[in-house]
XYZ file of N, CA and C in Angstrom:
450
model
N -9.061 25.308 -4.244
C -8.489 23.642 -3.833
C -9.408 22.463 -3.921
N -9.938 21.992 -4.540
C -10.901 20.755 -4.580
C -10.302 19.315 -4.332
N -11.536 19.079 -3.070
C -11.108 17.783 -2.136
C -12.219 16.614 -2.627
N -11.192 15.890 -3.070
C -11.741 14.026 -3.006
C -11.984 13.396 -2.769
N -12.445 12.434 -2.456
C -12.352 11.091 -1.371
C -11.451 10.750 -2.081
N -11.049 9.514 -0.778
C -9.946 8.357 -0.937
C -10.971 7.368 -1.441
N -10.503 6.481 -1.957
C -10.994 5.416 -2.441
C -11.820 4.142 -1.590
N -10.872 4.372 -0.695
C -11.314 2.934 0.606
C -10.307 2.810 1.516
N -10.071 3.377 2.202
C -8.568 3.011 2.744
C -8.755 1.669 3.439
N -7.240 0.948 3.647
C -7.589 0.158 4.383
C -6.606 -0.437 5.277
N -5.435 -1.022 5.052
C -4.830 -0.815 6.499
C -3.921 0.032 6.737
N -3.473 0.590 8.474
C -2.536 1.154 8.308
C -1.689 1.242 10.156
N -0.640 1.633 9.556
C 0.425 1.099 10.961
C 1.338 2.440 11.358
N 1.033 2.316 12.582
C 2.075 3.530 12.869
C 3.452 3.071 13.522
N 3.975 4.936 13.198
C 5.652 4.003 13.155
C 5.772 3.978 14.913
N 6.612 4.109 15.341
C 7.858 3.990 16.617
C 6.914 5.130 17.312
N 7.692 5.937 16.437
C 7.109 7.908 17.470
C 5.611 8.019 17.584
N 4.648 7.088 17.118
C 3.176 7.441 17.291
C 2.926 8.852 16.822
N 3.711 9.540 15.848
C 3.148 10.863 15.454
C 3.217 10.400 13.801
N 3.522 9.537 12.966
C 2.682 9.473 11.678
C 2.464 7.869 11.612
N 1.186 7.986 10.928
C -0.101 6.912 10.438
C 0.440 6.635 9.376
N 0.743 6.085 8.683
C 0.835 5.329 6.975
C -0.415 4.697 7.034
N -0.826 4.392 5.519
C -2.126 3.635 5.135
C -2.157 3.471 3.403
N -3.158 2.505 3.119
C -2.941 1.884 1.826
C -4.443 2.970 1.504
N -4.229 2.542 0.246
C -5.729 3.655 -0.650
C -6.423 2.123 -1.564
N -6.506 1.106 -1.998
C -6.981 0.508 -2.611
C -7.793 0.684 -2.841
N -8.874 -0.285 -3.883
C -10.462 0.350 -4.627
C -11.220 -0.783 -4.655
N -10.758 -1.279 -3.650
C -11.465 -2.392 -3.463
C -12.904 -2.487 -2.512
N -12.860 -1.359 -1.310
C -14.371 -1.157 -1.176
C -15.329 0.270 -2.521
N -15.053 0.354 -3.369
C -15.628 0.554 -4.930
C -16.325 -1.025 -5.188
N -15.978 -2.186 -4.756
C -17.031 -3.050 -5.885
C -18.426 -3.084 -5.341
N -19.266 -3.682 -6.022
C -20.261 -3.355 -6.689
C -20.957 -4.961 -6.051
N -21.887 -5.233 -5.399
C -22.951 -6.305 -4.860
C -22.513 -7.224 -5.793
N -22.883 -6.717 -7.158
C -23.031 -7.823 -8.128
C -21.947 -7.874 -9.327
N -21.088 -6.883 -9.407
C -19.273 -7.614 -9.705
C -18.694 -7.306 -8.921
N -18.755 -8.285 -7.974
C -18.116 -8.239 -6.840
C -16.642 -9.426 -7.057
N -15.896 -8.500 -8.242
C -14.896 -9.091 -8.655
C -13.758 -8.142 -8.946
N -12.392 -8.213 -9.277
C -11.740 -7.868 -9.455
C -12.035 -6.996 -11.241
N -11.405 -6.228 -11.262
C -12.193 -6.063 -13.009
C -11.809 -4.555 -12.923
N -11.748 -3.923 -14.615
C -11.071 -2.913 -14.619
C -12.777 -1.538 -14.579
N -13.996 -2.174 -15.048
C -14.813 -0.921 -14.008
C -14.407 -0.618 -12.084
N -13.831 -1.001 -11.761
C -12.687 -0.656 -10.154
C -12.364 0.739 -10.549
N -11.716 0.846 -11.030
C -10.396 1.568 -11.496
C -11.280 2.950 -12.459
N -12.035 2.926 -13.260
C -13.186 4.027 -13.281
C -13.669 4.627 -12.034
N -14.443 4.160 -11.084
C -14.892 4.582 -10.226
C -14.124 5.647 -9.328
N -12.944 4.907 -9.480
C -12.463 6.068 -8.195
C -12.158 7.867 -8.913
N -12.566 8.924 -7.680
C -12.583 9.506 -8.084
C -11.489 10.155 -7.821
N -10.266 9.875 -7.507
C -8.423 10.908 -7.819
C -8.176 9.743 -8.821
N -8.774 9.263 -9.204
C -8.084 8.324 -10.146
C -6.827 7.516 -10.098
N -6.675 7.439 -8.838
C -4.979 6.634 -8.686
C -4.963 5.705 -6.987
N -4.342 4.750 -6.626
C -4.597 3.986 -5.720
C -3.188 4.906 -4.677
N -3.199 4.633 -3.467
C -1.980 5.384 -3.092
C -2.224 5.187 -1.696
N 0.162 5.354 -1.319
C 0.115 4.702 -0.424
C 0.786 6.476 0.649
N -0.493 6.360 1.404
C -0.656 7.777 1.996
C 0.673 8.046 3.890
N 0.730 8.942 4.154
C 1.384 9.231 5.399
C 0.905 10.464 6.030
N 0.333 10.192 7.204
C -0.434 11.012 7.798
C 0.435 11.865 9.188
N 0.828 13.270 8.866
C 1.089 13.729 9.962
C 0.596 14.106 11.610
N 0.341 12.774 12.387
C -0.509 13.747 13.388
C -0.471 14.849 13.798
N 0.451 15.480 14.179
C -0.039 16.344 15.406
C -0.458 17.084 14.205
N 0.105 17.377 13.205
C -0.179 18.328 11.858
C -1.726 18.504 10.978
N -2.447 17.175 11.211
C -3.142 16.407 10.461
C -2.685 16.596 8.988
N -1.555 16.691 8.296
C -1.225 17.185 7.309
C -1.087 15.058 6.815
N -1.503 14.904 5.131
C -2.093 14.001 4.713
C -0.741 14.014 3.782
N 0.257 12.897 2.965
C 1.092 12.922 2.416
C 0.871 11.800 1.226
N 0.832 12.253 0.228
C 1.080 11.073 -0.786
C 2.412 10.968 -1.248
N 2.645 9.578 -0.723
C 3.890 9.208 -1.110
C 4.050 8.078 -2.109
N 3.176 7.668 -2.779
C 3.460 6.690 -3.720
C 1.679 6.801 -4.480
N 2.676 6.520 -5.621
C 0.828 6.190 -7.097
C 0.512 5.325 -7.740
N 1.797 4.751 -7.767
C 1.991 4.104 -9.135
C 1.991 1.965 -8.671
N 1.864 2.279 -7.440
C 0.802 0.513 -7.115
C -0.039 0.633 -7.875
N -0.218 -0.631 -8.342
C -2.194 -0.956 -9.167
C -3.061 -1.177 -7.977
N -2.293 -1.862 -7.066
C -3.629 -2.613 -5.768
C -2.788 -2.860 -4.284
N -2.440 -1.263 -3.776
C -1.826 -1.342 -2.984
C -2.283 -2.061 -1.321
N -2.246 -2.949 -0.488
C -2.964 -3.336 0.456
C -2.333 -3.437 1.542
N -1.725 -4.688 2.052
C -1.200 -4.547 3.518
C -0.355 -3.706 3.668
N 0.034 -3.231 5.169
C 1.225 -2.403 5.431
C 1.726 -3.007 7.150
N 2.941 -2.537 6.966
C 4.059 -2.640 8.421
C 5.082 -2.711 8.487
N 6.093 -2.763 8.828
C 6.780 -2.259 8.907
C 8.246 -3.048 9.895
N 9.111 -3.265 8.751
C 10.353 -4.232 9.257
C 11.200 -3.566 9.689
N 12.005 -3.413 11.272
C 12.915 -3.212 11.977
C 13.809 -3.702 11.692
N 14.831 -2.951 11.191
C 16.238 -3.587 11.066
C 16.924 -2.651 12.185
N 18.378 -2.477 12.078
C 19.078 -1.135 12.912
C 18.040 -0.411 12.888
N 18.646 0.607 14.205
C 17.769 1.476 14.737
C 17.923 2.809 14.452
N 18.799 2.900 13.281
C 19.212 4.409 11.811
C 17.742 3.831 11.187
N 17.316 2.824 11.137
C 16.726 2.895 9.085
C 15.521 2.563 9.751
N 13.969 2.405 9.138
C 12.781 2.487 8.939
C 12.096 2.043 7.768
N 11.690 0.376 7.324
C 11.767 0.189 6.166
C 9.917 -0.273 6.395
N 8.945 0.087 5.548
C 7.883 0.602 5.682
C 7.491 -0.698 4.654
N 6.589 -1.679 4.341
C 6.703 -2.343 3.589
C 5.053 -2.434 2.674
N 4.653 -2.492 1.822
C 3.830 -2.211 1.292
C 3.121 -3.423 0.382
N 2.339 -4.174 0.465
C 1.542 -5.569 -0.102
C 1.107 -5.201 -1.386
N 1.596 -5.214 -2.563
C 0.534 -5.314 -3.502
C -0.613 -6.665 -4.350
N -1.563 -6.926 -3.681
C -2.610 -7.586 -4.330
C -3.208 -7.496 -4.858
N -2.955 -8.377 -6.201
C -3.267 -8.065 -7.737
C -4.525 -9.330 -7.345
N -5.581 -8.770 -9.230
C -6.648 -10.498 -8.799
C -7.021 -10.521 -10.151
N -7.003 -9.166 -11.092
C -7.381 -9.393 -12.388
C -6.925 -9.824 -13.215
N -6.836 -10.500 -13.704
C -6.323 -10.553 -15.485
C -5.746 -9.401 -15.948
N -6.403 -8.581 -15.830
C -6.455 -7.299 -16.612
C -5.488 -6.730 -16.558
N -4.597 -7.109 -14.950
C -3.706 -6.450 -14.200
C -2.618 -7.051 -15.563
N -1.341 -6.872 -16.266
C -0.699 -7.777 -17.535
C 0.849 -7.784 -15.529
N 0.558 -7.262 -15.359
C 1.928 -6.843 -15.107
C 1.865 -6.986 -13.312
N 0.966 -7.706 -12.901
C 0.419 -7.469 -11.402
C -0.474 -8.511 -11.519
N 0.050 -9.881 -11.696
C -0.921 -11.808 -11.955
C -0.665 -11.461 -10.114
N -1.882 -13.318 -10.862
C -2.394 -13.536 -9.042
C -1.355 -14.702 -9.281
N -0.364 -15.239 -7.994
C 0.182 -16.160 -8.041
C 1.049 -14.855 -7.723
N 1.581 -14.069 -8.043
C 2.565 -13.166 -7.971
C 2.569 -12.400 -6.485
N 2.868 -12.410 -5.267
C 3.209 -11.859 -4.384
C 4.228 -10.762 -4.005
N 3.745 -9.415 -4.244
C 4.771 -8.377 -5.053
C 4.421 -7.394 -2.844
N 5.303 -6.618 -2.913
C 5.612 -5.968 -1.955
C 7.032 -4.808 -2.216
N 7.138 -3.820 -1.346
C 7.567 -2.414 -1.755
C 7.784 -2.172 -1.283
N 9.326 -2.144 -0.579
C 9.736 -1.844 0.562
C 10.350 -0.498 0.339
N 9.906 1.045 1.250
C 10.277 1.787 1.417
C 10.930 2.321 2.747
N 12.575 2.888 2.253
C 13.207 2.985 3.015
C 13.057 4.742 3.525
N 12.395 4.981 5.099
C 12.129 6.478 5.190
C 12.978 6.521 6.586
N 13.242 8.291 6.183
C 13.754 9.006 7.271
C 13.736 9.214 8.870
N 13.428 8.322 9.334
C 12.843 8.735 10.547
C 12.666 10.184 11.839
N 11.157 10.555 11.098
C 11.506 11.534 12.242
C 11.511 13.157 11.052
N 10.951 12.563 10.238
C 11.521 13.865 9.101
C 10.083 13.836 8.344
N 10.255 15.276 7.312
C 9.040 15.523 6.870
C 9.441 14.754 5.390
N 10.555 14.745 5.250
C 11.204 14.198 3.932
C 11.395 12.739 3.881
N 9.947 12.263 3.692
C 10.180 10.393 4.001
C 10.525 9.298 3.556
N 10.948 9.259 1.834
C 11.203 8.490 0.877
C 12.340 8.810 0.911
N 13.530 7.959 1.051
C 14.737 7.964 0.636
C 14.781 6.747 -0.050
N 14.523 5.921 -0.434
C 14.785 4.939 -1.900
C 13.549 3.956 -1.414
N 13.312 3.355 -2.657
C 12.235 2.153 -2.611
C 12.803 1.288 -3.097
N 12.903 -0.283 -2.901
C 12.772 -1.549 -3.443
C 12.433 -2.348 -3.720
N 11.559 -3.372 -4.961
C 10.779 -4.096 -4.559
C 10.880 -5.345 -4.477
N 10.643 -6.536 -4.708
C 10.688 -7.843 -3.879
C 9.165 -8.739 -4.276
N 9.835 -9.410 -5.408
C 8.548 -10.574 -5.630
C 8.799 -12.210 -5.280
N 7.586 -11.783 -5.093
C 7.574 -13.551 -4.754
C 6.407 -14.377 -5.959
N 7.102 -15.350 -6.978
C 6.768 -15.923 -7.347
C 5.875 -17.645 -7.108
N 4.401 -17.600 -6.932
C 3.972 -19.078 -6.877
C 3.249 -19.510 -7.766
N 2.986 -20.138 -7.675
C 1.699 -21.230 -8.383
C 0.472 -20.545 -8.477
N 0.074 -20.212 -9.897
C -1.535 -18.903 -9.639
C -2.064 -19.678 -9.085
N -3.300 -19.216 -8.171
C -3.934 -19.562 -8.320
C -4.550 -18.307 -7.135
N -5.916 -18.352 -7.446
C -6.479 -17.236 -6.821
C -5.828 -16.710 -4.767
N -6.513 -15.721 -4.540
C -5.786 -15.175 -3.731
C -4.922 -14.433 -3.508
N -3.704 -13.701 -2.688
C -2.694 -12.502 -2.615
C -2.525 -11.709 -1.308
N -1.229 -11.416 -1.580
C -0.842 -11.267 -0.118
C -1.156 -9.999 0.232
N -2.095 -10.002 1.191
C -3.188 -8.761 1.535
C -2.282 -8.403 2.914
N -3.301 -8.606 3.941
C -2.919 -8.214 5.482
C -0.989 -9.272 5.825
N -0.767 -8.462 6.210
C 0.935 -9.333 7.257
C 1.188 -8.636 7.908
N 1.525 -9.713 9.057
C 2.651 -9.646 9.899
C 4.253 -9.045 10.046
N 4.894 -8.739 10.590
C 6.089 -8.990 10.300
C 6.916 -9.433 11.602
N 7.243 -9.723 11.448
C 8.348 -10.874 13.048
C 9.796 -10.265 12.910
N 10.288 -9.340 13.303
C 11.504 -8.631 12.899
C 11.682 -8.693 12.089
N 12.895 -9.170 10.643
C 13.234 -8.765 9.737
C 12.425 -9.851 8.187
N 11.124 -10.611 9.160
C 10.437 -11.797 8.288
C 8.924 -11.098 7.933
N 8.485 -11.065 6.425
C 6.923 -11.396 6.341
C 6.308 -12.476 6.654
N 4.722 -12.733 7.336
C 4.508 -14.001 7.407
C 2.966 -14.169 7.068
């Protein structure tokens, strides 16, 4: 089995039990000093060829890829609704004009409905998209207060 390096692990959050850590692995750490902007060259620099959302079982050290479909996964946190359900929220932080379905001025979040304390982590997902006036920036790190993103 060949191991490849992660791109640039970014944000991390622990579940309430402290057993599982969830983190995002975008490609922003691969930016070059002379080309410090979002561009297609970043995708080509990834040894994995994907950007991911991962879960680490801290007891066994097993790393599990939960999602490889986001183009720019970034901030991560939990919404705590009722005690039966835990929702992991990941922001998608897109900046480049070459990403046609994830453009500047769009705040995108994926919400993962997790099964607490099990190895079958994701029960379902849903996307939340908030359109803003197009301007530089994106939803990077965030804080969760109750069931609201701040």
